mmCIF file with all atom_site columns, C-alpha atoms in Angstrom:
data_model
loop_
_atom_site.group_PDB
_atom_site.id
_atom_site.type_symbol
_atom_site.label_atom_id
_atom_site.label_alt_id
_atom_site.label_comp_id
_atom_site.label_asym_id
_atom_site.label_entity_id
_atom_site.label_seq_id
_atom_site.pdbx_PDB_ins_code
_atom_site.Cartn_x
_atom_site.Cartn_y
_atom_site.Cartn_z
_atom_site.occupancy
_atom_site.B_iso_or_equiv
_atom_site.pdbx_formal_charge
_atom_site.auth_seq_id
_atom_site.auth_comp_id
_atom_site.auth_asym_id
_atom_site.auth_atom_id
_atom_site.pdbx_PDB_model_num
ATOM 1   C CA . UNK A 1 1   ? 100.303 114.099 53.653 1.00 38.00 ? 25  UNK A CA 1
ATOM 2   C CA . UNK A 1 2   ? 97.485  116.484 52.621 1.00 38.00 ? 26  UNK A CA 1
ATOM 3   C CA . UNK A 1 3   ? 94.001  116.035 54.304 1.00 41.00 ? 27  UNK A CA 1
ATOM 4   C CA . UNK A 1 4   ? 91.060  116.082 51.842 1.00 44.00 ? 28  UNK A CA 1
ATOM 5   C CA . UNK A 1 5   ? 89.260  119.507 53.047 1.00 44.00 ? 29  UNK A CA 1
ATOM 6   C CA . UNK A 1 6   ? 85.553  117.859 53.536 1.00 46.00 ? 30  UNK A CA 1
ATOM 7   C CA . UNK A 1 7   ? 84.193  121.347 51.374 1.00 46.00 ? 31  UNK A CA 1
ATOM 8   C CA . UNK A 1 8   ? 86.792  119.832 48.196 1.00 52.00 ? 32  UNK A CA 1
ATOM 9   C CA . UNK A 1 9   ? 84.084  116.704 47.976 1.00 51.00 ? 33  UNK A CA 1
ATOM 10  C CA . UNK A 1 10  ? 80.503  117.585 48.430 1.00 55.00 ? 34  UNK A CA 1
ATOM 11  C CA . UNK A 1 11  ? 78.548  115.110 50.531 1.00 58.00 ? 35  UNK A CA 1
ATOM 12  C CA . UNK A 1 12  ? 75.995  115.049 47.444 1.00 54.00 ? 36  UNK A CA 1
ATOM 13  C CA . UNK A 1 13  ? 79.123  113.916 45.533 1.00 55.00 ? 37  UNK A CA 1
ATOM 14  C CA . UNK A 1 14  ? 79.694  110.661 47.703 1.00 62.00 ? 38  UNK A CA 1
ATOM 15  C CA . UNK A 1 15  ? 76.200  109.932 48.207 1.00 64.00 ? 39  UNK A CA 1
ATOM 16  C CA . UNK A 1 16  ? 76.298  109.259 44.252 1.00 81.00 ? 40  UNK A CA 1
ATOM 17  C CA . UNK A 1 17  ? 79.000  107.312 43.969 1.00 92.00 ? 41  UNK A CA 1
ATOM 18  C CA . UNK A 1 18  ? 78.625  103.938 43.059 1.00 96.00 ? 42  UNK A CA 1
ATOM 19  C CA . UNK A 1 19  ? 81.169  102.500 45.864 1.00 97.00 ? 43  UNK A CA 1
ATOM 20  C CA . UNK A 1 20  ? 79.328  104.491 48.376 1.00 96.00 ? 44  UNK A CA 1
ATOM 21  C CA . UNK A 1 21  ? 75.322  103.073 47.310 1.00 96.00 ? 45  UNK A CA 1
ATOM 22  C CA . UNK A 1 22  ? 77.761  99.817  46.825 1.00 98.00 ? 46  UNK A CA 1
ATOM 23  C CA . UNK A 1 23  ? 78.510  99.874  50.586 1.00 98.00 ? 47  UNK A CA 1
ATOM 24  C CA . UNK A 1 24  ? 75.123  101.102 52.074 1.00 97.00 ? 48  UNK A CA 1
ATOM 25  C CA . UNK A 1 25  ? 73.183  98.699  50.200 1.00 98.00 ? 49  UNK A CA 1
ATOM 26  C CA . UNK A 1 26  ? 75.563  95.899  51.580 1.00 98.00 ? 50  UNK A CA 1
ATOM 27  C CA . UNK A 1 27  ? 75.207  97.384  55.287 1.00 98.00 ? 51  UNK A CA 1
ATOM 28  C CA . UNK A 1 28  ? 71.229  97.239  54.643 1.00 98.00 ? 52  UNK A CA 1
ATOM 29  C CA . UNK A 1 29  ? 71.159  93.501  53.686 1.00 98.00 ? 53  UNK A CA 1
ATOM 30  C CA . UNK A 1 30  ? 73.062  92.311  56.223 1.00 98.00 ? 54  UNK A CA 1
ATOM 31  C CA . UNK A 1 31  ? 70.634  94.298  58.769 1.00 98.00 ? 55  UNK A CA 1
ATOM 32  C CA . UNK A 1 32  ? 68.241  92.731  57.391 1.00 98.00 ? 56  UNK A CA 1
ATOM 33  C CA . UNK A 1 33  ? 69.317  89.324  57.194 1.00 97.00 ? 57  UNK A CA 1
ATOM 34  C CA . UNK A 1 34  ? 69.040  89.656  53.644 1.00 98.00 ? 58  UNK A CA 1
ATOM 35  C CA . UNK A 1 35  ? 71.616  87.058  52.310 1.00 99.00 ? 59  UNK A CA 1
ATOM 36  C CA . UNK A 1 36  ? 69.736  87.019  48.422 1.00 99.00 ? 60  UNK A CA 1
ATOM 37  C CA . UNK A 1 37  ? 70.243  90.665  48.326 1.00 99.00 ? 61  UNK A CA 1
ATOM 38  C CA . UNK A 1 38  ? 73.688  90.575  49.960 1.00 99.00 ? 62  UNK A CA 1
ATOM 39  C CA . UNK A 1 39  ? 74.961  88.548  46.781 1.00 99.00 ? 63  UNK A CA 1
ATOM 40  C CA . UNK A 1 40  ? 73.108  90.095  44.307 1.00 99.00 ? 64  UNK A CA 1
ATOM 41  C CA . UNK A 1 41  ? 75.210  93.045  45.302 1.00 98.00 ? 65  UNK A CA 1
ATOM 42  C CA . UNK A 1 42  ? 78.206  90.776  44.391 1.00 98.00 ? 66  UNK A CA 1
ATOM 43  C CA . UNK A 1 43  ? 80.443  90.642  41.000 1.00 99.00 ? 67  UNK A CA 1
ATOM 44  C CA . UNK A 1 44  ? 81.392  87.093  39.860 1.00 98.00 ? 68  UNK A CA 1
ATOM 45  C CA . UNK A 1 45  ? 84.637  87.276  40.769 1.00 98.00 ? 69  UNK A CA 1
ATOM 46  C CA . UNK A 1 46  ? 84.629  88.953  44.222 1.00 99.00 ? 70  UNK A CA 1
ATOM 47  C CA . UNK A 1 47  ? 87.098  88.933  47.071 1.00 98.00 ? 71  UNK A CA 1
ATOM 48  C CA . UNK A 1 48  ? 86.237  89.671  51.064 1.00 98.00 ? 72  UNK A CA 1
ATOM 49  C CA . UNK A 1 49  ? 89.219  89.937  53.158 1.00 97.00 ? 73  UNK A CA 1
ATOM 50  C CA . UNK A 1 50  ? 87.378  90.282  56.533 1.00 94.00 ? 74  UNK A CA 1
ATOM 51  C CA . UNK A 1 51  ? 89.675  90.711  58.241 1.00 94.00 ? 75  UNK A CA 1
ATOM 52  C CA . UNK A 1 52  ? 92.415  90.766  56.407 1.00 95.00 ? 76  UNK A CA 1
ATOM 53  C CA . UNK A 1 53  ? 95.303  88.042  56.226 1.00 94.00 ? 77  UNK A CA 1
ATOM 54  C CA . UNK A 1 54  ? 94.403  85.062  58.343 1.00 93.00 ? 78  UNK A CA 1
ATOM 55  C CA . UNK A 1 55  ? 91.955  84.572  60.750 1.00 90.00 ? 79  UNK A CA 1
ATOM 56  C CA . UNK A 1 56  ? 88.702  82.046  61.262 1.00 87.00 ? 80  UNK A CA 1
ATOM 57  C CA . UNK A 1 57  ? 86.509  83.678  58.158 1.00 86.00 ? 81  UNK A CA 1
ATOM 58  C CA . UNK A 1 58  ? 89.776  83.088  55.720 1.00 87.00 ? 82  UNK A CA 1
ATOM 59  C CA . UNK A 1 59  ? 92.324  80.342  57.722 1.00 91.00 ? 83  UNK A CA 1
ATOM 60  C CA . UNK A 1 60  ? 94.902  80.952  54.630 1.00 94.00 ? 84  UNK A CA 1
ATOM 61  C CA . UNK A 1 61  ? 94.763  84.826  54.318 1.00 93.00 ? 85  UNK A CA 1
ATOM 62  C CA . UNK A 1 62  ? 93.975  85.439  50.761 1.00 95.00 ? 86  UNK A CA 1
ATOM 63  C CA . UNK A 1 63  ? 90.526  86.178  50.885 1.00 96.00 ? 87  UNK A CA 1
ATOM 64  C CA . UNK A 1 64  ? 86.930  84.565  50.391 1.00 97.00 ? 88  UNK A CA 1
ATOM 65  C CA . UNK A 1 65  ? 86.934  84.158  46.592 1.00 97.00 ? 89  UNK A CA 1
ATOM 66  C CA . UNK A 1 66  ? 83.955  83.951  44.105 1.00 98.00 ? 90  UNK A CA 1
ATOM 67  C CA . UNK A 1 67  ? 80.229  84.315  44.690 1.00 97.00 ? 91  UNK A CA 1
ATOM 68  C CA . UNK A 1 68  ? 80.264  80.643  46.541 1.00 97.00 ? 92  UNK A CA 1
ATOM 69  C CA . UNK A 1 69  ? 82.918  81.397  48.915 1.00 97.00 ? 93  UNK A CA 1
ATOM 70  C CA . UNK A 1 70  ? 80.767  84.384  49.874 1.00 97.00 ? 94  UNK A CA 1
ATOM 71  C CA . UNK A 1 71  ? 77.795  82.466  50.130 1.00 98.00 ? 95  UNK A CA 1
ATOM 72  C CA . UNK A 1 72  ? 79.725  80.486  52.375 1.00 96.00 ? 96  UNK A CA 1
ATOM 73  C CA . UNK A 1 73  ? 81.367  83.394  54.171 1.00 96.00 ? 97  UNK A CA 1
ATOM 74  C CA . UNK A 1 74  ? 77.264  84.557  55.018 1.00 97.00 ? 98  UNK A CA 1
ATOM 75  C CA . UNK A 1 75  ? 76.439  81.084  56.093 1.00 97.00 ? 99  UNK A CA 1
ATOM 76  C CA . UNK A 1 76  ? 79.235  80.516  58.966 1.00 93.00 ? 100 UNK A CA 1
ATOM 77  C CA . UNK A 1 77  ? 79.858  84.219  59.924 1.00 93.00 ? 101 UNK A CA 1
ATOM 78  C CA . UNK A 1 78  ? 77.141  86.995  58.945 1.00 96.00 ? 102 UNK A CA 1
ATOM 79  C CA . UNK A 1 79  ? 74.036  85.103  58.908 1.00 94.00 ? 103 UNK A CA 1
ATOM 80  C CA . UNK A 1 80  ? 74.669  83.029  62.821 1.00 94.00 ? 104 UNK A CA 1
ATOM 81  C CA . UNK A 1 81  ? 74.564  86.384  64.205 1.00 95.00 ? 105 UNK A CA 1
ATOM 82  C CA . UNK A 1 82  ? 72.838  89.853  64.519 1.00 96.00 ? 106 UNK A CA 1
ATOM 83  C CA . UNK A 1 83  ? 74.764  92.895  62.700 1.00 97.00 ? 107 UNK A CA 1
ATOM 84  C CA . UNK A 1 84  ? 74.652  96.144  63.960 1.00 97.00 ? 108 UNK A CA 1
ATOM 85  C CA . UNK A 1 85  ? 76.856  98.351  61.485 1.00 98.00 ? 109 UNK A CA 1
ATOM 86  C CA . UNK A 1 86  ? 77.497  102.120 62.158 1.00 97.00 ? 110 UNK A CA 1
ATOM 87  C CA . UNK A 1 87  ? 79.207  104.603 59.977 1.00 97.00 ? 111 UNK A CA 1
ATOM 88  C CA . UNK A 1 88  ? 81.253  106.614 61.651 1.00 97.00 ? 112 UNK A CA 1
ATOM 89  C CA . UNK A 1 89  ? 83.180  108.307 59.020 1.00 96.00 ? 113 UNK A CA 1
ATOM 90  C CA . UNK A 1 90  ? 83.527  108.073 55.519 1.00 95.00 ? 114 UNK A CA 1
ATOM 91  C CA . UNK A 1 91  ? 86.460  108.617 53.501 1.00 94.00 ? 115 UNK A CA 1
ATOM 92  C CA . UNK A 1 92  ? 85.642  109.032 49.278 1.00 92.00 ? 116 UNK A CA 1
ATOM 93  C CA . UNK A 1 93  ? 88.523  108.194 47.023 1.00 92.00 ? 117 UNK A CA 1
ATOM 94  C CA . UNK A 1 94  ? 89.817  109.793 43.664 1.00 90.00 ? 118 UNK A CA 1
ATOM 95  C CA . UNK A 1 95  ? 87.718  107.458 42.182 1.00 93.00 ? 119 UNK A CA 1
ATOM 96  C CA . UNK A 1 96  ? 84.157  107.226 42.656 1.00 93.00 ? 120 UNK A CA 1
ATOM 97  C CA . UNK A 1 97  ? 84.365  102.963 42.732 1.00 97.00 ? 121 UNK A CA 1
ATOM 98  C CA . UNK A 1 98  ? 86.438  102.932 45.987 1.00 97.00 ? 122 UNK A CA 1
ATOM 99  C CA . UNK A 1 99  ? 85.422  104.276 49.335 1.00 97.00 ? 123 UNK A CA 1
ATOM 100 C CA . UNK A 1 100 ? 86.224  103.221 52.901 1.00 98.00 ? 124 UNK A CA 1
ATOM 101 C CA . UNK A 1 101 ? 84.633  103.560 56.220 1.00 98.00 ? 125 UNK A CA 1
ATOM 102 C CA . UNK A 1 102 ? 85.094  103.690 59.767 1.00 98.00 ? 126 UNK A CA 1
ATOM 103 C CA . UNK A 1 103 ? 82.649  101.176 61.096 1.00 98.00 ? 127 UNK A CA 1
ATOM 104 C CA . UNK A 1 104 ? 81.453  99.850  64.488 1.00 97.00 ? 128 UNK A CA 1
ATOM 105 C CA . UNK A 1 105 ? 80.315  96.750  64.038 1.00 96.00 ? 129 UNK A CA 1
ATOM 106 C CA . UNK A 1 106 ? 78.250  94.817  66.930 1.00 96.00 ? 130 UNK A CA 1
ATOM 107 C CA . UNK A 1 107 ? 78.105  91.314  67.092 1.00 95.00 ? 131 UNK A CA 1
ATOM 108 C CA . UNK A 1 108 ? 74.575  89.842  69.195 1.00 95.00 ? 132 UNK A CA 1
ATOM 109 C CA . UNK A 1 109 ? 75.058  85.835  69.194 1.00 91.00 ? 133 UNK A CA 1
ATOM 110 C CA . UNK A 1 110 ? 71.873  83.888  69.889 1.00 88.00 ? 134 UNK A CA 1
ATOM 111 C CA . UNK A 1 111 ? 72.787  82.962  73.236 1.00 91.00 ? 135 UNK A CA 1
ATOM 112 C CA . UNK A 1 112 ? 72.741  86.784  74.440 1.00 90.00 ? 136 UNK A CA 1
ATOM 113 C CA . UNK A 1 113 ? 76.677  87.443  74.252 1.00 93.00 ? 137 UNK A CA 1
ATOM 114 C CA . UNK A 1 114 ? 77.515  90.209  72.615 1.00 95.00 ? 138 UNK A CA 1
ATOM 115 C CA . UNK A 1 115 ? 80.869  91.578  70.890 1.00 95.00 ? 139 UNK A CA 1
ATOM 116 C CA . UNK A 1 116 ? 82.039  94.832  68.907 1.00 96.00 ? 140 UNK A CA 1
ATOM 117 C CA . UNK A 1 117 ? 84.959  95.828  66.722 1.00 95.00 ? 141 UNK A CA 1
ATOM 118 C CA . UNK A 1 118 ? 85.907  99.154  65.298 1.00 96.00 ? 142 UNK A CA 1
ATOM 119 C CA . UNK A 1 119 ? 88.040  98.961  61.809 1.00 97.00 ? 143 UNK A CA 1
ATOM 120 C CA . UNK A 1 120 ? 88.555  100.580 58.800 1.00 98.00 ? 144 UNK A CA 1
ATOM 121 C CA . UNK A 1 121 ? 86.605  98.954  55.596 1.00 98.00 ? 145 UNK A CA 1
ATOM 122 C CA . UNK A 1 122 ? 87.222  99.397  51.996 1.00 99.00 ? 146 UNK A CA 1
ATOM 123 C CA . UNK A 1 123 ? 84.594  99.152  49.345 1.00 99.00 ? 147 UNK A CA 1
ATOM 124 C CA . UNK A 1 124 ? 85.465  98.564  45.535 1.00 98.00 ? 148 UNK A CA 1
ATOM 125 C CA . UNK A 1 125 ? 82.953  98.285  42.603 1.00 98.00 ? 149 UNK A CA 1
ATOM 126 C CA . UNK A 1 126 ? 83.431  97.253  39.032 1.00 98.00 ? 150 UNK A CA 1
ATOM 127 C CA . UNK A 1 127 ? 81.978  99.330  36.203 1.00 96.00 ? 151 UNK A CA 1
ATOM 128 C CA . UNK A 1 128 ? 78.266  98.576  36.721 1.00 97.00 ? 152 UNK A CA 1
ATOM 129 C CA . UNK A 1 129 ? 78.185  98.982  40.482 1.00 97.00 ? 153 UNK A CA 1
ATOM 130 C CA . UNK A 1 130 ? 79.005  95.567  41.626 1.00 98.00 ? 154 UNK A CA 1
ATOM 131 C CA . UNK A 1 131 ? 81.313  94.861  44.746 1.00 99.00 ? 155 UNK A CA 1
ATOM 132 C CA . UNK A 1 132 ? 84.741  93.507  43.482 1.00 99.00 ? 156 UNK A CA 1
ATOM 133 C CA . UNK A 1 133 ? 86.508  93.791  46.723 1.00 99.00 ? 157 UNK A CA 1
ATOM 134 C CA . UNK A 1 134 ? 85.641  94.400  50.406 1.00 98.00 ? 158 UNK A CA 1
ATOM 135 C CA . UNK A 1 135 ? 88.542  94.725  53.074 1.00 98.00 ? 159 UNK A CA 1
ATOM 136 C CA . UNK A 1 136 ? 88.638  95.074  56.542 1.00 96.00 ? 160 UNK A CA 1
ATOM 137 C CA . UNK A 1 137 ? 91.315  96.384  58.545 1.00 96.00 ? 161 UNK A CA 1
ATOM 138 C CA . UNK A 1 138 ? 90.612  94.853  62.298 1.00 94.00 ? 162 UNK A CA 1
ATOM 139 C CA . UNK A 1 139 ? 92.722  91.915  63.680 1.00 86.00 ? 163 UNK A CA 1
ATOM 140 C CA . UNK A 1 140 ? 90.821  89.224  66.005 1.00 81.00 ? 164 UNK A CA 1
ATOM 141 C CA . UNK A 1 141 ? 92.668  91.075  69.153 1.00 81.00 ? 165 UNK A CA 1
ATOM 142 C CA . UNK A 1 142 ? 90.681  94.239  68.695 1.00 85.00 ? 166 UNK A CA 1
ATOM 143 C CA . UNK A 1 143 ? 87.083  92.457  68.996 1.00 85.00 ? 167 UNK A CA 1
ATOM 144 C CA . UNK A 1 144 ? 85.931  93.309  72.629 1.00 90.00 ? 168 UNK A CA 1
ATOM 145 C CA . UNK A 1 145 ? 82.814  91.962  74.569 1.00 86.00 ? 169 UNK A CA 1
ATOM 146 C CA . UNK A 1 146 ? 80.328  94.340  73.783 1.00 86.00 ? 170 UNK A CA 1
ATOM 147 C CA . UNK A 1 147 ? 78.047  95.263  77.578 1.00 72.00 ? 171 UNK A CA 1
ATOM 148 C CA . UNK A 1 148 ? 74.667  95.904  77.782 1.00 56.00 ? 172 UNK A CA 1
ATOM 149 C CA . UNK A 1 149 ? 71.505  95.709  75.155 1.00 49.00 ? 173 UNK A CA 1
ATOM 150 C CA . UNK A 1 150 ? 72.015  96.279  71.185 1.00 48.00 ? 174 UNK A CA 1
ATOM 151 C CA . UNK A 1 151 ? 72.566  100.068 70.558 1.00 46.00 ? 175 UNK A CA 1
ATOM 152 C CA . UNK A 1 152 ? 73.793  100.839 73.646 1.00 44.00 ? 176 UNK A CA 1
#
């Protein structure tokens, strides 16, 4: 298996592609608890498999379907907590409406606890920039209790 040679795609490159102003965009609304924006950035017909298969966001493993199911997704997961996402890699496709991640995301909970997982996550947009699918590739046993204050 060939490794893409980072001078092959310019970083220019990715910062234009739709997937990748797809996936910032979504990492800036849910920083800012901005649920509106979140699901403007949303097609119609979108699927988030976050995690993927089952788990408590999606008991029967096919995915949160459709702009409700998202809005419900936001509701019982993203907005009863504080999001701290960082990019630690970035990995453009072939295609400039698929990109994935390496992400750190840290959970804060109201009550002070805190947690953090570390997964891959794949971004796809349709032909006018809107997410179609969102995957994550993290199982509930890799979430760990996450020590000290946010950003640590």
């Amino acid at each position: 298996m060939r490794h893409l040679d980072r001078s092959e795609v310019s970083q220019e490159t990715v910062q234009q592609s739709p997937a990748f102003t797809a996936s910032q965009n979504s990492w800036q609304c849910v920083h800012a608890k901005d649920k509106a924006g979140w699901l403007a950035l949303m097609a119609d017909d979108v699927v988030i498999e976050d995690p993927i298969g089952p788990a408590h966001t999606n008991p029967d493993g096919t995915g949160v379907r459709g702009k409700q199911g998202v809005s419900s997704f936001w509701d019982n997961s993203i907005g009863v907590t504080t999001i701290k996402i960082t990019c630690e890699e970035t990995f453009p496709s072939s295609s400039p409406d698929e990109i994935a991640h390496i992400l750190h995301l840290r959970f804060t909970f109201d009550n002070g606890s805190a947690s953090a997982v570390r997964g891959i996550f794949t971004y796809k947009v349709n032909d006018v920039g809107l997410l179609t699918n969102l995957r994550g590739y993290w199982n509930m046993s890799m979430m760990k209790p996450a020590q000290g204050a946010e950003g640590d």
